[in-house]
GROMACS .gro file of C-alpha atoms in nm:
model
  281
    1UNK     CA    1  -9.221  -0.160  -4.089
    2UNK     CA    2  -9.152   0.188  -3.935
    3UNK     CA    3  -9.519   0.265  -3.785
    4UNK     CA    4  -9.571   0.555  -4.032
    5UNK     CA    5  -9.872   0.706  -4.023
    6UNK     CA    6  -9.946   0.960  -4.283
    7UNK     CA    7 -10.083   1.298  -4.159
    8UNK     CA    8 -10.454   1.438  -4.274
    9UNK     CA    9 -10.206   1.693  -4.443
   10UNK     CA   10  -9.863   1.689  -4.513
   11UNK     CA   11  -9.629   1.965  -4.447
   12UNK     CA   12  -9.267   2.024  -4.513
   13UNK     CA   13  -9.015   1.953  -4.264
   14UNK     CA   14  -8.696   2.094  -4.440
   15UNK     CA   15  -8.474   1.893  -4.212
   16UNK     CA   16  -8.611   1.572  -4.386
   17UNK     CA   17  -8.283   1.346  -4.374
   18UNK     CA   18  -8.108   1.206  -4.674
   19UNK     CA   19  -7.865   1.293  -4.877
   20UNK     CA   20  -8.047   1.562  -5.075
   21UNK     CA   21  -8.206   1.666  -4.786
   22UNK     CA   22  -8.038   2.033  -4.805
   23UNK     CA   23  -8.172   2.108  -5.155
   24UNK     CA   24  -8.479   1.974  -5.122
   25UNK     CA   25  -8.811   2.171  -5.147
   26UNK     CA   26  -9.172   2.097  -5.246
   27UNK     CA   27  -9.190   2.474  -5.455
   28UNK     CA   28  -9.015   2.589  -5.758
   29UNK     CA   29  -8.848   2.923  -5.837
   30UNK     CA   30  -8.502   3.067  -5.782
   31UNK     CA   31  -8.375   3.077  -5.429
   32UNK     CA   32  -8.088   3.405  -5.546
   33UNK     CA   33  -7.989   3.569  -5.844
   34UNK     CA   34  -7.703   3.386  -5.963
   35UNK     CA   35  -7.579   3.508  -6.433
   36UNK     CA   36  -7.457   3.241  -6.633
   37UNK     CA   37  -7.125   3.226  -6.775
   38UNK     CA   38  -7.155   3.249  -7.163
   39UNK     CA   39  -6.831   3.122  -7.348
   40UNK     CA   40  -6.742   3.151  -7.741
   41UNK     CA   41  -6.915   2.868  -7.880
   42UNK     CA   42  -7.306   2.787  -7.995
   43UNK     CA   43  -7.404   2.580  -7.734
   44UNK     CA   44  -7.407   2.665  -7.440
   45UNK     CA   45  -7.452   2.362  -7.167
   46UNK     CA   46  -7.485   2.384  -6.763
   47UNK     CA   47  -7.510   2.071  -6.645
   48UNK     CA   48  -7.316   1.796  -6.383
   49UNK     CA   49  -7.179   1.498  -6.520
   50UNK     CA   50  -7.437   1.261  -6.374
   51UNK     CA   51  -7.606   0.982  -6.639
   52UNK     CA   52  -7.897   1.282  -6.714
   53UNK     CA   53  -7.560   1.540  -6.800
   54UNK     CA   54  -7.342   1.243  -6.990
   55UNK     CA   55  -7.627   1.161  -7.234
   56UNK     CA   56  -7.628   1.534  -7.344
   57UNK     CA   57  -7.232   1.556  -7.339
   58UNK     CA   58  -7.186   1.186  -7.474
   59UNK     CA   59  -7.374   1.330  -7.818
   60UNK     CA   60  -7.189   1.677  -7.808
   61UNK     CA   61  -6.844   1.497  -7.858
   62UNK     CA   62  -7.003   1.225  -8.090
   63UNK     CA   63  -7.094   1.537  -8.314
   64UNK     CA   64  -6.773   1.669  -8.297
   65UNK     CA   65  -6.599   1.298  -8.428
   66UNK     CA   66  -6.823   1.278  -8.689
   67UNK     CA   67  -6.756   1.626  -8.799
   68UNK     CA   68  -7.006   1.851  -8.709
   69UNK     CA   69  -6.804   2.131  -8.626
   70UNK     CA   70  -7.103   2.342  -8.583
   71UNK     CA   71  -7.165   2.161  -8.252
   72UNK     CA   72  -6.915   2.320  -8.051
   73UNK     CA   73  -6.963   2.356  -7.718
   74UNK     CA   74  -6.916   2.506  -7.352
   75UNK     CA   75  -6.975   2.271  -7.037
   76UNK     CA   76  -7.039   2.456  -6.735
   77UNK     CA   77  -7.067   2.298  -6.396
   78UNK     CA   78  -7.353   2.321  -6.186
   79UNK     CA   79  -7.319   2.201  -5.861
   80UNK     CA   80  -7.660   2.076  -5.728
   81UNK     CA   81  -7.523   1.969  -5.436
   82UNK     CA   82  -7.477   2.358  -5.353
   83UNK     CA   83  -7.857   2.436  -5.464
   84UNK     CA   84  -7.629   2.625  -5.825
   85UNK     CA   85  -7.981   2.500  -6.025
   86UNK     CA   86  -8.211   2.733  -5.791
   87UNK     CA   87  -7.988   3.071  -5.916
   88UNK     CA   88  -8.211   3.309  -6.120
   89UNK     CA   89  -8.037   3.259  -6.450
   90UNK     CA   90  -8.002   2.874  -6.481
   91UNK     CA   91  -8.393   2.880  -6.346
   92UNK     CA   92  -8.447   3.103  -6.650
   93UNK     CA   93  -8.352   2.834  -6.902
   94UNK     CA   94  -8.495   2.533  -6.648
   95UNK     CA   95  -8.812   2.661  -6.478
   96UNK     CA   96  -8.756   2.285  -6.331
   97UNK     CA   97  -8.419   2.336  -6.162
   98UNK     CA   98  -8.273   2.017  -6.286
   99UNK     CA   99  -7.933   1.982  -6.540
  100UNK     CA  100  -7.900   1.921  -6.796
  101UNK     CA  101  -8.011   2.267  -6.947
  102UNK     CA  102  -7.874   2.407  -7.264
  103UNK     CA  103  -7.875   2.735  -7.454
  104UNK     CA  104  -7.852   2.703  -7.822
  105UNK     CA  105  -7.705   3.030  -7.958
  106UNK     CA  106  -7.594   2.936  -8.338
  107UNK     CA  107  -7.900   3.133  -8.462
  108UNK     CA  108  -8.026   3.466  -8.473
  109UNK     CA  109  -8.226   3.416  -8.140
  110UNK     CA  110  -8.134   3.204  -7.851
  111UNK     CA  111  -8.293   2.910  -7.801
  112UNK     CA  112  -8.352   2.733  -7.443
  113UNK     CA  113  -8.413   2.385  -7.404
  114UNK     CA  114  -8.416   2.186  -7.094
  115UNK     CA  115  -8.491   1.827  -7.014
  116UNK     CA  116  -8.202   1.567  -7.206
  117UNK     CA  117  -8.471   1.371  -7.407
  118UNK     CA  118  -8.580   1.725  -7.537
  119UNK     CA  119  -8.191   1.806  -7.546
  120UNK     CA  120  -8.092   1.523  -7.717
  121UNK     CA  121  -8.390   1.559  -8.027
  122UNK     CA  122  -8.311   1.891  -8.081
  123UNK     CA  123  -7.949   1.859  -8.160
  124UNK     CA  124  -7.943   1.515  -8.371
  125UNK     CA  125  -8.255   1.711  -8.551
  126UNK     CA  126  -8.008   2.025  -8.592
  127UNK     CA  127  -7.720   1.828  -8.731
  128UNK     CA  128  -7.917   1.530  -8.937
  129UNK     CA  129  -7.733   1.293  -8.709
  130UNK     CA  130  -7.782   0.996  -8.468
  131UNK     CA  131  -8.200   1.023  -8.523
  132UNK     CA  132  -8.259   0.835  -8.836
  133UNK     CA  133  -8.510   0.995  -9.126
  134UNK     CA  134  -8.687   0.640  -9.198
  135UNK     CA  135  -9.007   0.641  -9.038
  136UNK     CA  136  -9.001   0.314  -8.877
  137UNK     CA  137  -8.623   0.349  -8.770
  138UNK     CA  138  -8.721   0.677  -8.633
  139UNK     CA  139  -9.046   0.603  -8.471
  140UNK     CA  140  -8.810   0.284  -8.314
  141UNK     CA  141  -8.553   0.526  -8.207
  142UNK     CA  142  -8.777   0.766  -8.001
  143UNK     CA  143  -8.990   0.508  -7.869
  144UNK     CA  144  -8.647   0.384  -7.724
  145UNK     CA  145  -8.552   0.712  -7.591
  146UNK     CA  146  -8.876   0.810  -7.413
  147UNK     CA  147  -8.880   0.432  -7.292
  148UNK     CA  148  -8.543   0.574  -7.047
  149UNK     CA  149  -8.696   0.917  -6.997
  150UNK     CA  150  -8.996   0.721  -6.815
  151UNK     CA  151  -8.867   0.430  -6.706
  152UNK     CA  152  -8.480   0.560  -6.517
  153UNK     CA  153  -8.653   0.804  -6.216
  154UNK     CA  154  -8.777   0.431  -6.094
  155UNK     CA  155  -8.422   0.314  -6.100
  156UNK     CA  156  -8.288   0.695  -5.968
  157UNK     CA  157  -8.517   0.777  -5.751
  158UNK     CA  158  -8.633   0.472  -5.635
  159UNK     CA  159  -8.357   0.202  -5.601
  160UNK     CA  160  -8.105   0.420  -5.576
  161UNK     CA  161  -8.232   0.661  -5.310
  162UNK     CA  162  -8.375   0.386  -5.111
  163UNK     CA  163  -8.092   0.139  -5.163
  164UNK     CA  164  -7.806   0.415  -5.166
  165UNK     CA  165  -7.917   0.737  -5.020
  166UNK     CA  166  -8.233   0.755  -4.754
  167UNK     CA  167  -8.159   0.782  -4.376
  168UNK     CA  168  -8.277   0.481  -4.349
  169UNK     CA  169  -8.326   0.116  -4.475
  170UNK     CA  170  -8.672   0.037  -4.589
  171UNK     CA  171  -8.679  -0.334  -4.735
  172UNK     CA  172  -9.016  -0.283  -4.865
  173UNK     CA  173  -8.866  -0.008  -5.052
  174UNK     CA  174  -8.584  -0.121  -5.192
  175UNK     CA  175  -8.771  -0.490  -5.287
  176UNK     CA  176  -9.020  -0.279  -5.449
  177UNK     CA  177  -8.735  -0.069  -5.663
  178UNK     CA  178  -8.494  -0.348  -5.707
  179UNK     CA  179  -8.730  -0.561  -5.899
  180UNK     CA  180  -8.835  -0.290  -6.128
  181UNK     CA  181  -8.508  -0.198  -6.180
  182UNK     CA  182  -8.432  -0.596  -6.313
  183UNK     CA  183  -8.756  -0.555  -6.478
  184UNK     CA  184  -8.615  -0.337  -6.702
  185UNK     CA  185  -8.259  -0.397  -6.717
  186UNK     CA  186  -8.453  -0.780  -6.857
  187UNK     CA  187  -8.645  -0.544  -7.109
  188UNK     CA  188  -8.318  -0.384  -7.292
  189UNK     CA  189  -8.158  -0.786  -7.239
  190UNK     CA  190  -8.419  -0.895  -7.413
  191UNK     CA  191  -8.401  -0.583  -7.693
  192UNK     CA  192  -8.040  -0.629  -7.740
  193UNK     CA  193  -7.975  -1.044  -7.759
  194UNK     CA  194  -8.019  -0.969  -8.137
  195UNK     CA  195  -7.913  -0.654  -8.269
  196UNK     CA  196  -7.571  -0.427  -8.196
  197UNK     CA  197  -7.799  -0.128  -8.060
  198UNK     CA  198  -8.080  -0.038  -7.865
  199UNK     CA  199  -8.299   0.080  -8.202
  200UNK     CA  200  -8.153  -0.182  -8.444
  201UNK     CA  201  -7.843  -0.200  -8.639
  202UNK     CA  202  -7.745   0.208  -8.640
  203UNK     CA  203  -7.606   0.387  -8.332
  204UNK     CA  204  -7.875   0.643  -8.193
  205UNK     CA  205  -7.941   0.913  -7.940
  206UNK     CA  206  -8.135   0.621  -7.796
  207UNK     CA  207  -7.834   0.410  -7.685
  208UNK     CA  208  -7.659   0.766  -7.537
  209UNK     CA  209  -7.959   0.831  -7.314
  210UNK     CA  210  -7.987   0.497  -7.194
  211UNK     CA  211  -7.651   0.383  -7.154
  212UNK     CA  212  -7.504   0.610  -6.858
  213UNK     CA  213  -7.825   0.455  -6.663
  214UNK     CA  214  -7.798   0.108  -6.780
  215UNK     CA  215  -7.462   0.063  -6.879
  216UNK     CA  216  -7.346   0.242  -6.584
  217UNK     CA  217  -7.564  -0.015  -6.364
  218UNK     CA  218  -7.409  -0.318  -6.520
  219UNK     CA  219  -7.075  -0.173  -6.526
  220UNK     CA  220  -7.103  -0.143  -6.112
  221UNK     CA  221  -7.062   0.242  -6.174
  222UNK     CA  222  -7.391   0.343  -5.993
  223UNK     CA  223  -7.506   0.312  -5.620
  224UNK     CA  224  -7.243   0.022  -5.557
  225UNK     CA  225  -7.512  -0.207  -5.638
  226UNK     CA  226  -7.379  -0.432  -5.901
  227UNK     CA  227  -7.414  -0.788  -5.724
  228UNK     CA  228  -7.668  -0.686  -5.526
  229UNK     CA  229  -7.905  -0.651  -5.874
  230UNK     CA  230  -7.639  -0.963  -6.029
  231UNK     CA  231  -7.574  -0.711  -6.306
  232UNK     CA  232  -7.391  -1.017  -6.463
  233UNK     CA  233  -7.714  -1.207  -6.591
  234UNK     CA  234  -7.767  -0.936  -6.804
  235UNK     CA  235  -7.518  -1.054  -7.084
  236UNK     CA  236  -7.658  -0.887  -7.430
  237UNK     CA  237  -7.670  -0.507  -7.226
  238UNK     CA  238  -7.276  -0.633  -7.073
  239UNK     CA  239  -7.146  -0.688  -7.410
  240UNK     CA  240  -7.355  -0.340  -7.544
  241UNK     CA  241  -7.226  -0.085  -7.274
  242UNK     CA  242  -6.870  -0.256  -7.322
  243UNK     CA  243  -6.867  -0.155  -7.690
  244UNK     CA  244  -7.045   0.143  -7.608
  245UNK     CA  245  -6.741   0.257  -7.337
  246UNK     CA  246  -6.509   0.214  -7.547
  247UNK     CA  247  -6.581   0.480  -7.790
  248UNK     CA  248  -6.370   0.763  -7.760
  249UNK     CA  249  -6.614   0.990  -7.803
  250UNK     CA  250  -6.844   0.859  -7.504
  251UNK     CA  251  -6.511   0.819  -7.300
  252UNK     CA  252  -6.480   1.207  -7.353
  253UNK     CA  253  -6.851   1.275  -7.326
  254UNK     CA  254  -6.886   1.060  -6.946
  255UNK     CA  255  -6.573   1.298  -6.822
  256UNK     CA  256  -6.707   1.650  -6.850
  257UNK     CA  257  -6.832   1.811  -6.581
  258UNK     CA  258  -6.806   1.570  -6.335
  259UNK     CA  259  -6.660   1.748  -6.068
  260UNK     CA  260  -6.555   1.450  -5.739
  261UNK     CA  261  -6.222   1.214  -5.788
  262UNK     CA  262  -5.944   1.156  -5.968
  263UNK     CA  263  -5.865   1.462  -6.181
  264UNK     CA  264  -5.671   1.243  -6.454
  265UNK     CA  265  -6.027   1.110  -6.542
  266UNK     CA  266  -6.256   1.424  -6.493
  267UNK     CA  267  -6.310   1.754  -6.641
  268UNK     CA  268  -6.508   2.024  -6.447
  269UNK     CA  269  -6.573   2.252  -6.753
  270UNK     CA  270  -6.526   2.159  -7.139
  271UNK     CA  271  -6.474   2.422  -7.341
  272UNK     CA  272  -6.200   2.303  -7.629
  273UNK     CA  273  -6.098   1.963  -7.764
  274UNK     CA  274  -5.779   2.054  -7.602
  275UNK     CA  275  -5.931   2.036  -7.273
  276UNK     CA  276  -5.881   1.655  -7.313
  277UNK     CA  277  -5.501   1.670  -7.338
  278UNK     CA  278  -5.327   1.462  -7.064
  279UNK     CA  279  -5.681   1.297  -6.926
  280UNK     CA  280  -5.672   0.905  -6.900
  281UNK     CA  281  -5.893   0.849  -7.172
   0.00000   0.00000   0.00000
């Protein structure tokens, strides 16, 4: 209990402890005027290699693999942590402020599209790949995929903050976050204990968005949390991210643009296969 009592009216206090105290604010709109870098290819991505940027990057290089050479690509880095989402241009494409964010260029007019669900449809649409054309596999799919989009800000920005990043421990909190977040790492258990992938037996944009969240969790690579949530009961997702990982495409995909630690392993900016050479993959 922390004797909290709510004002009639709340009012920002910009020195609000935290992590992401710094960047922040309760009101949208740039903060500076900041252009974009455009490279040579169609798409154009500005993101930060956390599970929201992999999902986007994950399906870029699965493209590429399975031949779609149309879905070329440059990876820019935004660095949230230094507000880079609140400059004029990237607030152009994202009135929202949040990666990922992409430009698609192949066409005669540019096309912006923000928020990775959104992201995601709109390239396996574009390329007839990884969103299956049956109407029951499909319906399956996006069900799947806007099952994460709702269901990962409780395990973002409610486990982990509480449990990783507030000033402060609150075990009401983190109770209330942790069992939500087993809650639904039980759900995708439960979904996988008889079929290969998330939407049945085909490989979708559905297992991409949800398995940097997930499959990150269970693979102890978020918030440092893995015995704490005794990631190991949850055998069928174990067994799923582990196939899932070892893909090279997805081991390309979860490098780019993630900008901390060992350089062998991450890649600020993508902008050519070749970018890959000499990276642990």
């Amino acid at each position: 209990m922390t004797g909290y009592t709510p004002p009639k009216v709340w009012t920002w206090q910009a020195g609000n402890g935290g992590a992401f105290a710094s960047i922040n604010r309760p009101i949208a709109g740039a903060t500076h005027d900041k252009e974009l870098p455009i490279g040579a290819h169609p798409f154009q991505l500005y993101s930060l290699g956390t599970p929201n940027g992999q999902k986007v990057t994950i399906l870029f290089e699965e493209l590429l693999a399975a031949g779609h050479t149309g879905a070329e690509y440059d990876a820019w880095l935004i660095e949230i942590g230094k507000g880079e989402q609140f400059g004029s241009d990237f607030v152009a494409i994202n009135p929202n402020s949040k990666i990922p964010a992409l430009m698609d260029r192949s066409g005669d007019q540019p096309i912006r599209i923000f928020e990775s669900g959104a992201i995601l449809m709109h390239l396996a649409e574009k390329f007839a790949a990884f969103l299956p054309t049956d109407p029951a596999a499909r319906a399956e799919t996006l069900s799947w995929l806007f099952w994460q989009m709702g269901s990962a800000p409780f395990v973002g920005g409610g486990f982990g903050h509480f449990y990783a990043y507030a000033p402060e421990k609150i075990e009401y909190a983190i109770n209330r976050y942790a069992m939500e977040t087993k809650r639904q790492l039980d759900v995708i258990d439960r979904q996988l204990a008889d079929r290969p992938f998330i939407a049945g037996d085909s490989y979708t944009i559905a297992d991409m968005a949800i398995l940097p969240w997930y499959g990150g969790l269970v693979r102890g690579l978020a918030y440092d949390a893995a015995a704490f949530l005794s990631v190991q009961d949850y055998t069928h997702v174990q067994r799923w991210a582990a196939d899932l990982y070892a893909r090279p495409a997805v081991k390309r995909g979860v490098m780019v643009n993630r900008a901390p630690g060992d350089p062998s392993t991450n890649l600020r900016e993508r902008h050519a296969a070749s970018d890959f050479d000499g990276k642990a993959l």
